[in-house]
PDB file of C-alpha atoms and ligand atoms in Angstrom:
ATOM      1  CA  MET A   1     -17.719  31.562  -5.885  1.00 95.00           C
ATOM      2  CA  ALA A   2     -15.242  30.355  -3.862  1.00 97.00           C
ATOM      3  CA  ASP A   3     -13.707  27.829  -7.134  1.00 96.00           C
ATOM      4  CA  PHE A   4     -13.562  31.568  -8.558  1.00 97.00           C
ATOM      5  CA  LEU A   5     -11.431  32.672  -5.765  1.00 98.00           C
ATOM      6  CA  ALA A   6      -8.585  29.837  -5.527  1.00 98.00           C
ATOM      7  CA  SER A   7      -8.569  30.009  -9.161  1.00 97.00           C
ATOM      8  CA  ALA A   8      -7.444  33.619  -8.896  1.00 98.00           C
ATOM      9  CA  LEU A   9      -5.435  33.098  -6.080  1.00 97.00           C
ATOM     10  CA  ASN A  10      -3.643  30.427  -7.148  1.00 98.00           C
ATOM     11  CA  ALA A  11      -2.361  29.327  -3.895  1.00 98.00           C
ATOM     12  CA  ASN A  12      -0.629  26.234  -3.874  1.00 98.00           C
ATOM     13  CA  LEU A  13      -1.230  24.311  -1.131  1.00 98.00           C
ATOM     14  CA  THR A  14       2.301  21.679  -0.918  1.00 96.00           C
ATOM     15  CA  ALA A  15       3.235  22.188   2.425  1.00 96.00           C
ATOM     16  CA  TRP A  16       1.932  25.142   4.854  1.00 95.00           C
ATOM     17  CA  ARG A  17       5.538  27.151   3.738  1.00 93.00           C
ATOM     18  CA  SER A  18       4.095  27.627   0.675  1.00 94.00           C
ATOM     19  CA  ALA A  19       0.236  29.126   1.643  1.00 97.00           C
ATOM     20  CA  PRO A  20      -0.261  29.426   5.159  1.00 96.00           C
ATOM     21  CA  ALA A  21      -3.352  31.059   5.388  1.00 97.00           C
ATOM     22  CA  PRO A  22      -4.936  28.755   2.748  1.00 98.00           C
ATOM     23  CA  ALA A  23      -3.210  25.370   4.804  1.00 98.00           C
ATOM     24  CA  GLU A  24      -4.245  26.572   7.748  1.00 97.00           C
ATOM     25  CA  LEU A  25      -7.796  26.909   6.116  1.00 97.00           C
ATOM     26  CA  GLU A  26      -7.894  23.734   5.123  1.00 98.00           C
ATOM     27  CA  ARG A  27      -6.924  21.835   8.261  1.00 96.00           C
ATOM     28  CA  VAL A  28      -9.642  23.540   9.987  1.00 97.00           C
ATOM     29  CA  ALA A  29     -11.988  22.521   7.132  1.00 98.00           C
ATOM     30  CA  ILE A  30     -10.586  19.379   7.476  1.00 98.00           C
ATOM     31  CA  ASP A  31     -11.379  19.295  11.355  1.00 97.00           C
ATOM     32  CA  TRP A  32     -14.923  19.984  10.532  1.00 97.00           C
ATOM     33  CA  ILE A  33     -15.703  16.962   7.836  1.00 97.00           C
ATOM     34  CA  LYS A  34     -14.769  14.792  10.191  1.00 97.00           C
ATOM     35  CA  GLU A  35     -16.537  15.340  11.817  1.00 96.00           C
ATOM     36  CA  ALA A  36     -19.688  13.337   9.998  1.00 95.00           C
ATOM     37  CA  PRO A  37     -17.789  10.372  10.221  1.00 95.00           C
ATOM     38  CA  GLY A  38     -17.695  10.713  13.883  1.00 96.00           C
ATOM     39  CA  CYS A  39     -13.839  10.327  14.094  1.00 97.00           C
ATOM     40  CA  ASP A  40     -11.646  11.218  17.268  1.00 95.00           C
ATOM     41  CA  PRO A  41      -9.614  15.101  17.886  1.00 96.00           C
ATOM     42  CA  ASP A  42      -6.826  13.523  16.200  1.00 97.00           C
ATOM     43  CA  ALA A  43      -7.792  12.599  12.889  1.00 98.00           C
ATOM     44  CA  GLY A  44      -6.834  14.122  10.574  1.00 98.00           C
ATOM     45  CA  GLY A  45      -6.426  14.315   6.123  1.00 98.00           C
ATOM     46  CA  LEU A  46      -6.652  16.041   2.793  1.00 98.00           C
ATOM     47  CA  PHE A  47      -8.891  16.562   0.447  1.00 98.00           C
ATOM     48  CA  MET A  48      -7.391  15.779  -3.664  1.00 98.00           C
ATOM     49  CA  SER A  49      -9.453  15.158  -6.664  1.00 98.00           C
ATOM     50  CA  GLY A  50     -11.658  13.065  -6.243  1.00 98.00           C
ATOM     51  CA  GLY A  51     -12.639   9.704  -4.687  1.00 98.00           C
ATOM     52  CA  SER A  52     -10.950   7.898  -6.622  1.00 98.00           C
ATOM     53  CA  MET A  53      -7.843   9.188  -5.731  1.00 98.00           C
ATOM     54  CA  ALA A  54      -8.724   9.524  -1.861  1.00 98.00           C
ATOM     55  CA  ASN A  55      -9.287   5.712  -2.490  1.00 98.00           C
ATOM     56  CA  PHE A  56      -5.772   5.116  -4.231  1.00 98.00           C
ATOM     57  CA  THR A  57      -4.136   7.221  -1.429  1.00 98.00           C
ATOM     58  CA  ALA A  58      -5.551   4.880   1.030  1.00 99.00           C
ATOM     59  CA  LEU A  59      -4.703   1.576  -0.574  1.00 98.00           C
ATOM     60  CA  ALA A  60      -1.403   3.171  -0.455  1.00 98.00           C
ATOM     61  CA  ALA A  61      -0.961   4.106   3.280  1.00 98.00           C
ATOM     62  CA  ALA A  62      -2.595   0.622   3.605  1.00 98.00           C
ATOM     63  CA  ARG A  63       0.222  -1.668   1.448  1.00 98.00           C
ATOM     64  CA  HIS A  64       3.100   0.978   2.922  1.00 97.00           C
ATOM     65  CA  ARG A  65       1.991  -0.271   6.380  1.00 97.00           C
ATOM     66  CA  HIS A  66       1.708  -3.848   5.368  1.00 97.00           C
ATOM     67  CA  CYS A  67       4.943  -4.172   3.272  1.00 96.00           C
ATOM     68  CA  GLY A  68       7.787  -1.484   4.668  1.00 94.00           C
ATOM     69  CA  ASP A  69      10.150   0.112   2.054  1.00 93.00           C
ATOM     70  CA  ALA A  70      11.087  -2.896   0.363  1.00 92.00           C
ATOM     71  CA  VAL A  71       8.107  -2.703  -1.676  1.00 91.00           C
ATOM     72  CA  ALA A  72       8.028   1.492  -2.206  1.00 91.00           C
ATOM     73  CA  THR A  73      11.666   1.199  -2.731  1.00 93.00           C
ATOM     74  CA  HIS A  74      11.651  -2.547  -5.533  1.00 94.00           C
ATOM     75  CA  GLY A  75       8.318  -2.847  -6.197  1.00 91.00           C
ATOM     76  CA  ALA A  76       6.111  -5.251  -5.497  1.00 87.00           C
ATOM     77  CA  ALA A  77       7.715  -8.208  -6.704  1.00 87.00           C
ATOM     78  CA  ALA A  78      10.366  -7.616  -3.932  1.00 90.00           C
ATOM     79  CA  HIS A  79       7.361  -8.711  -1.633  1.00 94.00           C
ATOM     80  CA  PRO A  80       7.549 -12.628  -0.762  1.00 93.00           C
ATOM     81  CA  ALA A  81       3.896 -13.105  -0.771  1.00 96.00           C
ATOM     82  CA  PRO A  82       0.465 -12.861  -3.007  1.00 96.00           C
ATOM     83  CA  LEU A  83      -1.324  -9.464  -0.763  1.00 97.00           C
ATOM     84  CA  ARG A  84      -4.915  -9.180  -0.579  1.00 98.00           C
ATOM     85  CA  VAL A  85      -7.881  -7.058  -0.128  1.00 98.00           C
ATOM     86  CA  TYR A  86     -11.004  -7.935   1.320  1.00 99.00           C
ATOM     87  CA  ALA A  87     -14.208  -5.484  -0.316  1.00 99.00           C
ATOM     88  CA  SER A  88     -17.313  -6.783  -1.412  1.00 98.00           C
ATOM     89  CA  THR A  89     -19.465  -7.636  -5.062  1.00 98.00           C
ATOM     90  CA  GLU A  90     -20.894  -4.224  -5.180  1.00 98.00           C
ATOM     91  CA  THR A  91     -17.155  -1.824  -4.221  1.00 98.00           C
ATOM     92  CA  HIS A  92     -16.744   0.589  -6.713  1.00 98.00           C
ATOM     93  CA  HIS A  93     -13.941  -0.047  -8.747  1.00 98.00           C
ATOM     94  CA  SER A  94     -11.553   2.152  -8.054  1.00 98.00           C
ATOM     95  CA  ILE A  95     -11.030  -0.331  -5.598  1.00 98.00           C
ATOM     96  CA  HIS A  96      -9.720  -2.535  -8.237  1.00 98.00           C
ATOM     97  CA  LYS A  97      -7.817   0.140 -10.013  1.00 98.00           C
ATOM     98  CA  ALA A  98      -5.702   1.333  -7.823  1.00 98.00           C
ATOM     99  CA  ALA A  99      -5.059  -2.391  -6.790  1.00 98.00           C
ATOM    100  CA  ALA A 100      -3.301  -2.818 -10.460  1.00 98.00           C
ATOM    101  CA  LEU A 101      -2.087   0.687 -10.295  1.00 97.00           C
ATOM    102  CA  LEU A 102      -0.685  -0.435  -6.870  1.00 97.00           C
ATOM    103  CA  GLY A 103       1.018  -3.545  -8.084  1.00 95.00           C
ATOM    104  CA  ILE A 104      -1.276  -5.138  -6.009  1.00 96.00           C
ATOM    105  CA  GLY A 105      -3.203  -7.098  -8.600  1.00 97.00           C
ATOM    106  CA  ARG A 106      -6.916  -6.725  -9.198  1.00 98.00           C
ATOM    107  CA  ALA A 107      -7.261 -10.827  -9.001  1.00 97.00           C
ATOM    108  CA  ASN A 108      -6.303  -9.973  -5.771  1.00 98.00           C
ATOM    109  CA  VAL A 109      -8.766  -7.659  -4.594  1.00 98.00           C
ATOM    110  CA  ARG A 110     -11.221 -10.701  -3.235  1.00 98.00           C
ATOM    111  CA  GLU A 111     -14.906 -10.000  -3.603  1.00 98.00           C
ATOM    112  CA  ILE A 112     -17.031 -11.221  -0.478  1.00 98.00           C
ATOM    113  CA  PRO A 113     -20.617 -12.164  -1.177  1.00 98.00           C
ATOM    114  CA  VAL A 114     -22.895  -9.691  -0.290  1.00 98.00           C
ATOM    115  CA  ASP A 115     -26.602 -10.483   1.812  1.00 97.00           C
ATOM    116  CA  ALA A 116     -29.988  -9.155   0.076  1.00 96.00           C
ATOM    117  CA  CYS A 117     -29.342  -5.887   1.712  1.00 95.00           C
ATOM    118  CA  LEU A 118     -26.332  -5.745  -1.275  1.00 97.00           C
ATOM    119  CA  ARG A 119     -24.045  -5.855   2.457  1.00 98.00           C
ATOM    120  CA  MET A 120     -21.169  -7.289   2.731  1.00 98.00           C
ATOM    121  CA  ASP A 121     -21.422 -10.364   3.988  1.00 98.00           C
ATOM    122  CA  VAL A 122     -19.171 -10.740   7.729  1.00 98.00           C
ATOM    123  CA  ASP A 123     -18.798 -14.229   8.230  1.00 98.00           C
ATOM    124  CA  ALA A 124     -17.973 -14.713   4.571  1.00 98.00           C
ATOM    125  CA  LEU A 125     -15.406 -12.943   4.605  1.00 98.00           C
ATOM    126  CA  VAL A 126     -14.259 -14.079   8.274  1.00 98.00           C
ATOM    127  CA  ARG A 127     -13.930 -17.653   6.105  1.00 98.00           C
ATOM    128  CA  ALA A 128     -11.809 -15.458   3.173  1.00 98.00           C
ATOM    129  CA  ILE A 129      -8.943 -14.296   4.949  1.00 98.00           C
ATOM    130  CA  GLU A 130      -8.437 -17.394   6.662  1.00 98.00           C
ATOM    131  CA  GLU A 131      -8.440 -19.771   3.606  1.00 98.00           C
ATOM    132  CA  ASP A 132      -5.845 -17.182   1.959  1.00 98.00           C
ATOM    133  CA  ARG A 133      -3.291 -17.761   5.399  1.00 98.00           C
ATOM    134  CA  VAL A 134      -3.618 -21.185   4.540  1.00 98.00           C
ATOM    135  CA  ALA A 135      -2.849 -20.724   1.012  1.00 98.00           C
ATOM    136  CA  GLY A 136      -0.228 -18.707   1.887  1.00 98.00           C
ATOM    137  CA  ALA A 137      -1.270 -15.368   1.011  1.00 98.00           C
ATOM    138  CA  GLU A 138      -0.722 -12.062   2.814  1.00 98.00           C
ATOM    139  CA  PRO A 139      -4.514 -10.407   3.926  1.00 98.00           C
ATOM    140  CA  PHE A 140      -3.685  -6.722   4.662  1.00 98.00           C
ATOM    141  CA  CYS A 141      -6.760  -4.657   3.888  1.00 98.00           C
ATOM    142  CA  VAL A 142     -10.050  -4.160   4.313  1.00 99.00           C
ATOM    143  CA  VAL A 143     -12.195  -2.115   2.278  1.00 99.00           C
ATOM    144  CA  ALA A 144     -16.584  -1.085   3.082  1.00 99.00           C
ATOM    145  CA  ASN A 145     -18.617   0.801   1.922  1.00 98.00           C
ATOM    146  CA  ALA A 146     -20.462   3.336   3.085  1.00 98.00           C
ATOM    147  CA  GLY A 147     -22.726   3.783   0.465  1.00 98.00           C
ATOM    148  CA  THR A 148     -22.474   1.416  -2.407  1.00 98.00           C
ATOM    149  CA  VAL A 149     -22.317   3.174  -5.461  1.00 97.00           C
ATOM    150  CA  VAL A 150     -24.822   1.540  -7.477  1.00 96.00           C
ATOM    151  CA  THR A 151     -28.148   1.718  -4.535  1.00 94.00           C
ATOM    152  CA  GLY A 152     -26.129   3.202  -1.466  1.00 95.00           C
ATOM    153  CA  ALA A 153     -25.798   0.058   0.502  1.00 97.00           C
ATOM    154  CA  VAL A 154     -24.236   0.215   3.723  1.00 98.00           C
ATOM    155  CA  ASP A 155     -21.488  -2.468   4.858  1.00 98.00           C
ATOM    156  CA  PRO A 156     -22.258  -3.861   8.636  1.00 98.00           C
ATOM    157  CA  LEU A 157     -19.003  -1.801   9.783  1.00 98.00           C
ATOM    158  CA  ALA A 158     -18.525  -2.838  13.180  1.00 98.00           C
ATOM    159  CA  GLU A 159     -19.040  -5.738  12.661  1.00 98.00           C
ATOM    160  CA  ILE A 160     -15.692  -5.121   9.406  1.00 98.00           C
ATOM    161  CA  ALA A 161     -13.980  -3.350  12.328  1.00 98.00           C
ATOM    162  CA  ALA A 162     -14.304  -6.073  14.742  1.00 98.00           C
ATOM    163  CA  VAL A 163     -12.517  -8.229  11.929  1.00 98.00           C
ATOM    164  CA  ALA A 164      -9.739  -5.670  11.163  1.00 98.00           C
ATOM    165  CA  ARG A 165      -8.585  -6.048  14.476  1.00 98.00           C
ATOM    166  CA  ARG A 166      -8.585  -9.406  14.618  1.00 98.00           C
ATOM    167  CA  TYR A 167      -6.800  -9.958  11.562  1.00 98.00           C
ATOM    168  CA  ARG A 168      -4.782  -6.372  12.032  1.00 98.00           C
ATOM    169  CA  LEU A 169      -6.034  -5.574   8.572  1.00 98.00           C
ATOM    170  CA  TRP A 170      -5.967  -1.728   8.136  1.00 98.00           C
ATOM    171  CA  MET A 171      -9.838  -1.265   7.335  1.00 99.00           C
ATOM    172  CA  HIS A 172     -10.413   1.854   4.488  1.00 99.00           C
ATOM    173  CA  VAL A 173     -14.219   2.793   3.937  1.00 98.00           C
ATOM    174  CA  ASP A 174     -14.966   3.783   1.481  1.00 98.00           C
ATOM    175  CA  ALA A 175     -17.840   6.284   1.706  1.00 98.00           C
ATOM    176  CA  CYS A 176     -17.501   8.420  -1.041  1.00 98.00           C
ATOM    177  CA  TYR A 177     -21.093   8.616  -1.925  1.00 97.00           C
ATOM    178  CA  GLY A 178     -22.485   7.758   1.291  1.00 97.00           C
ATOM    179  CA  GLY A 179     -20.823   8.936   4.224  1.00 98.00           C
ATOM    180  CA  PHE A 180     -21.981  12.646   4.301  1.00 98.00           C
ATOM    181  CA  ALA A 181     -25.153  10.405   5.536  1.00 97.00           C
ATOM    182  CA  ARG A 182     -24.320  10.650   9.033  1.00 97.00           C
ATOM    183  CA  LEU A 183     -25.889  14.586   8.986  1.00 97.00           C
ATOM    184  CA  ALA A 184     -28.919  12.748   8.446  1.00 97.00           C
ATOM    185  CA  PRO A 185     -30.566  11.404  12.291  1.00 96.00           C
ATOM    186  CA  SER A 186     -32.915   8.493  10.190  1.00 96.00           C
ATOM    187  CA  ALA A 187     -29.747   7.702   8.986  1.00 96.00           C
ATOM    188  CA  ARG A 188     -27.026   8.095  11.779  1.00 97.00           C
ATOM    189  CA  PRO A 189     -27.080   4.310  12.968  1.00 97.00           C
ATOM    190  CA  LEU A 190     -26.231   2.589   9.688  1.00 97.00           C
ATOM    191  CA  PHE A 191     -22.468   4.663  10.353  1.00 98.00           C
ATOM    192  CA  ASP A 192     -21.784   3.315  13.687  1.00 97.00           C
ATOM    193  CA  GLY A 193     -18.178   1.635  13.792  1.00 97.00           C
ATOM    194  CA  MET A 194     -16.972   4.005  10.901  1.00 98.00           C
ATOM    195  CA  SER A 195     -15.194   6.167  13.268  1.00 97.00           C
ATOM    196  CA  GLU A 196     -12.614   2.631  14.200  1.00 98.00           C
ATOM    197  CA  ALA A 197     -11.545   2.460  10.417  1.00 98.00           C
ATOM    198  CA  ASP A 198      -7.740   3.782   9.555  1.00 98.00           C
ATOM    199  CA  SER A 199      -9.182   5.491   6.404  1.00 98.00           C
ATOM    200  CA  ILE A 200     -12.166   6.761   5.351  1.00 98.00           C
ATOM    201  CA  ALA A 201     -12.730   8.481   1.948  1.00 98.00           C
ATOM    202  CA  LEU A 202     -15.663  11.206   1.086  1.00 98.00           C
ATOM    203  CA  ASP A 203     -16.314  13.109  -1.248  1.00 98.00           C
ATOM    204  CA  PRO A 204     -17.278  16.893  -0.447  1.00 98.00           C
ATOM    205  CA  HIS A 205     -18.534  16.739  -4.541  1.00 98.00           C
ATOM    206  CA  LYS A 206     -21.411  14.642  -3.890  1.00 97.00           C
ATOM    207  CA  TRP A 207     -23.706  15.031  -0.939  1.00 96.00           C
ATOM    208  CA  LEU A 208     -21.839  17.383   1.330  1.00 97.00           C
ATOM    209  CA  TYR A 209     -23.312  19.582  -2.540  1.00 97.00           C
ATOM    210  CA  LEU A 210     -19.657  21.084  -3.296  1.00 97.00           C
ATOM    211  CA  PRO A 211     -19.158  21.184  -7.350  1.00 97.00           C
ATOM    212  CA  ALA A 212     -16.533  18.888  -8.832  1.00 97.00           C
ATOM    213  CA  ASP A 213     -13.449  18.006  -8.111  1.00 98.00           C
ATOM    214  CA  CYS A 214     -13.717  17.785  -4.206  1.00 98.00           C
ATOM    215  CA  GLY A 215     -12.698  15.280  -2.338  1.00 98.00           C
ATOM    216  CA  CYS A 216     -11.300  13.899   0.764  1.00 98.00           C
ATOM    217  CA  LEU A 217      -9.386  11.431   2.348  1.00 98.00           C
ATOM    218  CA  ILE A 218      -8.804  11.235   6.332  1.00 98.00           C
ATOM    219  CA  TYR A 219      -6.828   9.479   8.135  1.00 98.00           C
ATOM    220  CA  ARG A 220      -7.748   7.733  11.805  1.00 98.00           C
ATOM    221  CA  ASP A 221      -3.596   7.795  12.644  1.00 98.00           C
ATOM    222  CA  PRO A 222      -1.956  10.855   9.785  1.00 98.00           C
ATOM    223  CA  GLU A 223       1.412   9.861  11.419  1.00 97.00           C
ATOM    224  CA  ALA A 224       0.195   5.221  10.307  1.00 98.00           C
ATOM    225  CA  ALA A 225      -0.276   6.863   6.772  1.00 98.00           C
ATOM    226  CA  ARG A 226       3.288   9.262   6.582  1.00 97.00           C
ATOM    227  CA  PRO A 227       5.843   6.642   5.553  1.00 97.00           C
ATOM    228  CA  ALA A 228       4.750   6.064   2.531  1.00 97.00           C
ATOM    229  CA  PHE A 229       4.131   9.289   1.489  1.00 97.00           C
ATOM    230  CA  SER A 230       7.816  11.018   3.063  1.00 94.00           C
ATOM    231  CA  LEU A 231      10.110  11.299   0.783  1.00 88.00           C
ATOM    232  CA  ASP A 232      13.780  13.166   1.144  1.00 85.00           C
ATOM    233  CA  ALA A 233      14.997  16.191  -1.504  1.00 87.00           C
ATOM    234  CA  ASP A 234      15.648  19.371  -1.010  1.00 85.00           C
ATOM    235  CA  TYR A 235      12.785  21.346  -1.956  1.00 82.00           C
ATOM    236  CA  THR A 236      10.694  19.495  -0.285  1.00 81.00           C
ATOM    237  CA  ARG A 237      13.065  19.207   2.988  1.00 81.00           C
ATOM    238  CA  VAL A 238      11.039  21.454   6.105  1.00 79.00           C
ATOM    239  CA  MET A 239      13.924  24.116   7.948  1.00 79.00           C
ATOM    240  CA  GLN A 240      10.370  25.139  10.308  1.00 80.00           C
ATOM    241  CA  THR A 241      10.785  23.553  14.054  1.00 81.00           C
ATOM    242  CA  GLU A 242       7.587  24.924  15.027  1.00 86.00           C
ATOM    243  CA  SER A 243       5.173  21.742  13.737  1.00 85.00           C
ATOM    244  CA  ALA A 244       2.195  23.958  12.055  1.00 86.00           C
ATOM    245  CA  GLU A 245       4.609  25.552  10.677  1.00 89.00           C
ATOM    246  CA  ALA A 246       6.824  22.122   9.639  1.00 92.00           C
ATOM    247  CA  PHE A 247       3.556  20.920   8.302  1.00 94.00           C
ATOM    248  CA  ALA A 248       3.441  19.501   4.823  1.00 96.00           C
ATOM    249  CA  PHE A 249       0.559  18.486   2.837  1.00 97.00           C
ATOM    250  CA  TRP A 250       2.369  16.011   0.693  1.00 96.00           C
ATOM    251  CA  GLU A 251       3.660  14.291   3.424  1.00 96.00           C
ATOM    252  CA  TYR A 252       0.232  12.410   3.320  1.00 98.00           C
ATOM    253  CA  GLY A 253      -0.737  11.866   0.310  1.00 98.00           C
ATOM    254  CA  PRO A 254       0.901  11.897  -3.414  1.00 98.00           C
ATOM    255  CA  ASP A 255       0.382  15.189  -5.189  1.00 97.00           C
ATOM    256  CA  LEU A 256       3.276  18.136  -4.418  1.00 96.00           C
ATOM    257  CA  SER A 257       1.027  21.177  -6.294  1.00 97.00           C
ATOM    258  CA  ARG A 258      -2.439  20.911  -4.878  1.00 98.00           C
ATOM    259  CA  ARG A 259      -5.420  23.150  -5.558  1.00 97.00           C
ATOM    260  CA  PHE A 260      -7.183  25.550  -2.882  1.00 98.00           C
ATOM    261  CA  ARG A 261     -10.113  23.175  -2.705  1.00 98.00           C
ATOM    262  CA  ALA A 262     -10.388  23.777   1.268  1.00 98.00           C
ATOM    263  CA  LEU A 263     -12.036  27.457   0.511  1.00 98.00           C
ATOM    264  CA  LYS A 264     -15.410  25.767  -1.012  1.00 98.00           C
ATOM    265  CA  VAL A 265     -15.847  23.359   1.593  1.00 98.00           C
ATOM    266  CA  TRP A 266     -14.748  26.663   4.129  1.00 98.00           C
ATOM    267  CA  MET A 267     -16.910  28.583   2.654  1.00 97.00           C
ATOM    268  CA  ALA A 268     -19.505  26.495   2.583  1.00 96.00           C
ATOM    269  CA  LEU A 269     -19.325  25.169   6.347  1.00 96.00           C
ATOM    270  CA  ALA A 270     -18.781  28.677   7.698  1.00 96.00           C
ATOM    271  CA  ASP A 271     -22.247  29.934   6.104  1.00 94.00           C
ATOM    272  CA  ALA A 272     -24.408  26.796   7.295  1.00 92.00           C
ATOM    273  CA  GLY A 273     -23.156  24.290   9.289  1.00 93.00           C
ATOM    274  CA  SER A 274     -23.351  21.493   8.946  1.00 93.00           C
ATOM    275  CA  ARG A 275     -26.937  21.086  10.470  1.00 95.00           C
ATOM    276  CA  PRO A 276     -28.871  22.087   6.249  1.00 96.00           C
ATOM    277  CA  VAL A 277     -26.563  19.209   5.080  1.00 95.00           C
ATOM    278  CA  GLY A 278     -28.185  16.805   6.943  1.00 97.00           C
ATOM    279  CA  ASP A 279     -31.411  18.508   6.939  1.00 97.00           C
ATOM    280  CA  ALA A 280     -31.383  18.151   2.996  1.00 97.00           C
ATOM    281  CA  VAL A 281     -29.019  14.904   2.780  1.00 97.00           C
ATOM    282  CA  GLU A 282     -32.897  13.747   4.932  1.00 97.00           C
ATOM    283  CA  GLY A 283     -35.372  15.142   2.189  1.00 97.00           C
ATOM    284  CA  ASN A 284     -33.140  13.262  -0.069  1.00 96.00           C
ATOM    285  CA  LEU A 285     -33.817  10.005   1.730  1.00 94.00           C
ATOM    286  CA  LYS A 286     -37.420  10.358   2.063  1.00 94.00           C
ATOM    287  CA  LEU A 287     -37.786  10.638  -2.153  1.00 92.00           C
ATOM    288  CA  CYS A 288     -35.880   6.645  -1.709  1.00 81.00           C
ATOM    289  CA  PRO A 289     -38.797   4.491  -2.104  1.00 74.00           C
ATOM    290  CA  SER A 290     -38.802   1.970   1.298  1.00 68.00           C
ATOM    291  CA  PRO A 291     -36.205  -0.064   1.496  1.00 60.00           C
ATOM    292  CA  GLY A 292     -37.357  -4.328  -0.027  1.00 54.00           C
ATOM    293  CA  ARG A 293     -38.906  -6.489   2.544  1.00 51.00           C
ATOM    294  CA  ALA A 294     -36.101  -8.814   3.184  1.00 51.00           C
ATOM    295  CA  CYS A 295     -33.695  -5.399   4.149  1.00 65.00           C
ATOM    296  CA  ARG A 296     -36.579  -4.862   6.797  1.00 54.00           C
ATOM    297  CA  ARG A 297     -36.504  -8.012   7.873  1.00 50.00           C
ATOM    298  CA  GLN A 298     -33.127  -7.497   8.562  1.00 53.00           C
ATOM    299  CA  GLY A 299     -33.427  -3.925  10.198  1.00 48.00           C
TER     300      GLY A 299
HETATM  301  C1  PLP B 301     -18.188   4.558  -3.594  1.00 59.58           C
HETATM  302  C2  PLP B 301     -18.574   5.693  -4.611  1.00 59.58           C
HETATM  303  N1  PLP B 301     -16.703   5.557  -4.328  1.00 59.58           N
HETATM  304  C3  PLP B 301     -16.200   6.093  -5.113  1.00 59.58           C
HETATM  305  C4  PLP B 301     -16.302   6.664  -6.414  1.00 59.58           C
HETATM  306  C5  PLP B 301     -15.304   7.237  -6.733  1.00 59.58           C
HETATM  307  O1  PLP B 301     -15.018   8.958  -6.807  1.00 59.58           O
HETATM  308  P1  PLP B 301     -15.020  10.182  -7.897  1.00 59.58           P
HETATM  309  O2  PLP B 301     -15.682   9.670  -9.425  1.00 59.58           O
HETATM  310  O3  PLP B 301     -15.038  11.350  -6.960  1.00 59.58           O
HETATM  311  O4  PLP B 301     -13.566   9.595  -8.599  1.00 59.58           O
HETATM  312  C6  PLP B 301     -17.799   6.858  -6.795  1.00 59.58           C
HETATM  313  C7  PLP B 301     -17.719   7.301  -7.316  1.00 59.58           C
HETATM  314  O5  PLP B 301     -19.330   7.658  -8.076  1.00 59.58           O
HETATM  315  C8  PLP B 301     -18.774   6.044  -5.407  1.00 59.58           C
HETATM  316  O6  PLP B 301     -19.945   5.973  -5.865  1.00 59.58           O
END
């Protein structure tokens, strides 16, 4: 119903000024969504077509923070050293695709082995970073999984966050599949450390039970991402001086024209709240076979 209304209304959420009420609704819906991964009040983000786009956007922000304007202006060849992204062998292929499209290169996504529970081996991550630094490459981003595409494994997020801090890497969490499982009390401890990430990709069109065409990217500090997407042109120049009215979604992601995806998120959560989602996920988890012996041993 919400998708039907959104199509009929045909609001275009480029910025507050193009669609003030829908833009406000998107910001409210994002504020509700960001409670699922336990983000700080200062976190912010936007809806997009799906998780692949959210992962792409996060890598673009991470690359820009590391390389600055030189690569955005002159292309990847302008950067003096190979860039490195780290992700487990279980990572969704949209990360490799993003690396290819952003000129980072698929070969520069270094795949880190996993343990018996298919979670990233953090010691192997540290070894890979050290090796690359010695070889003259530049580690700039680590992607952790909060629910891998094949088995739903959740990487040790708090440990990975500590490594990211130590080596000053952008930490992105691909929580497209599993992120909303944090609403289920039995799964919650798995997600400790997720809110420390610089960015989190979540798919409301997966475990928020919404229809397709609803991904989401949350930034811990939206202003850290903005330089990657902000460009000046006559038709994008912001005249408003009040900060809410000057807000433009195009400064936080690649899209200019954007659908009113927030309506279905807002309607679902305004109607039911997040508790029924947690209960439903809990019910889904009970359908899973119990984890193998190796995983039980590791908790
Ligand atoms: C872990 C993970 N990341 C990313 C994606 C891509 O999401 P989308 O299909 O919304 O682009 C998926 C899809 O299954 C996924 O499971």
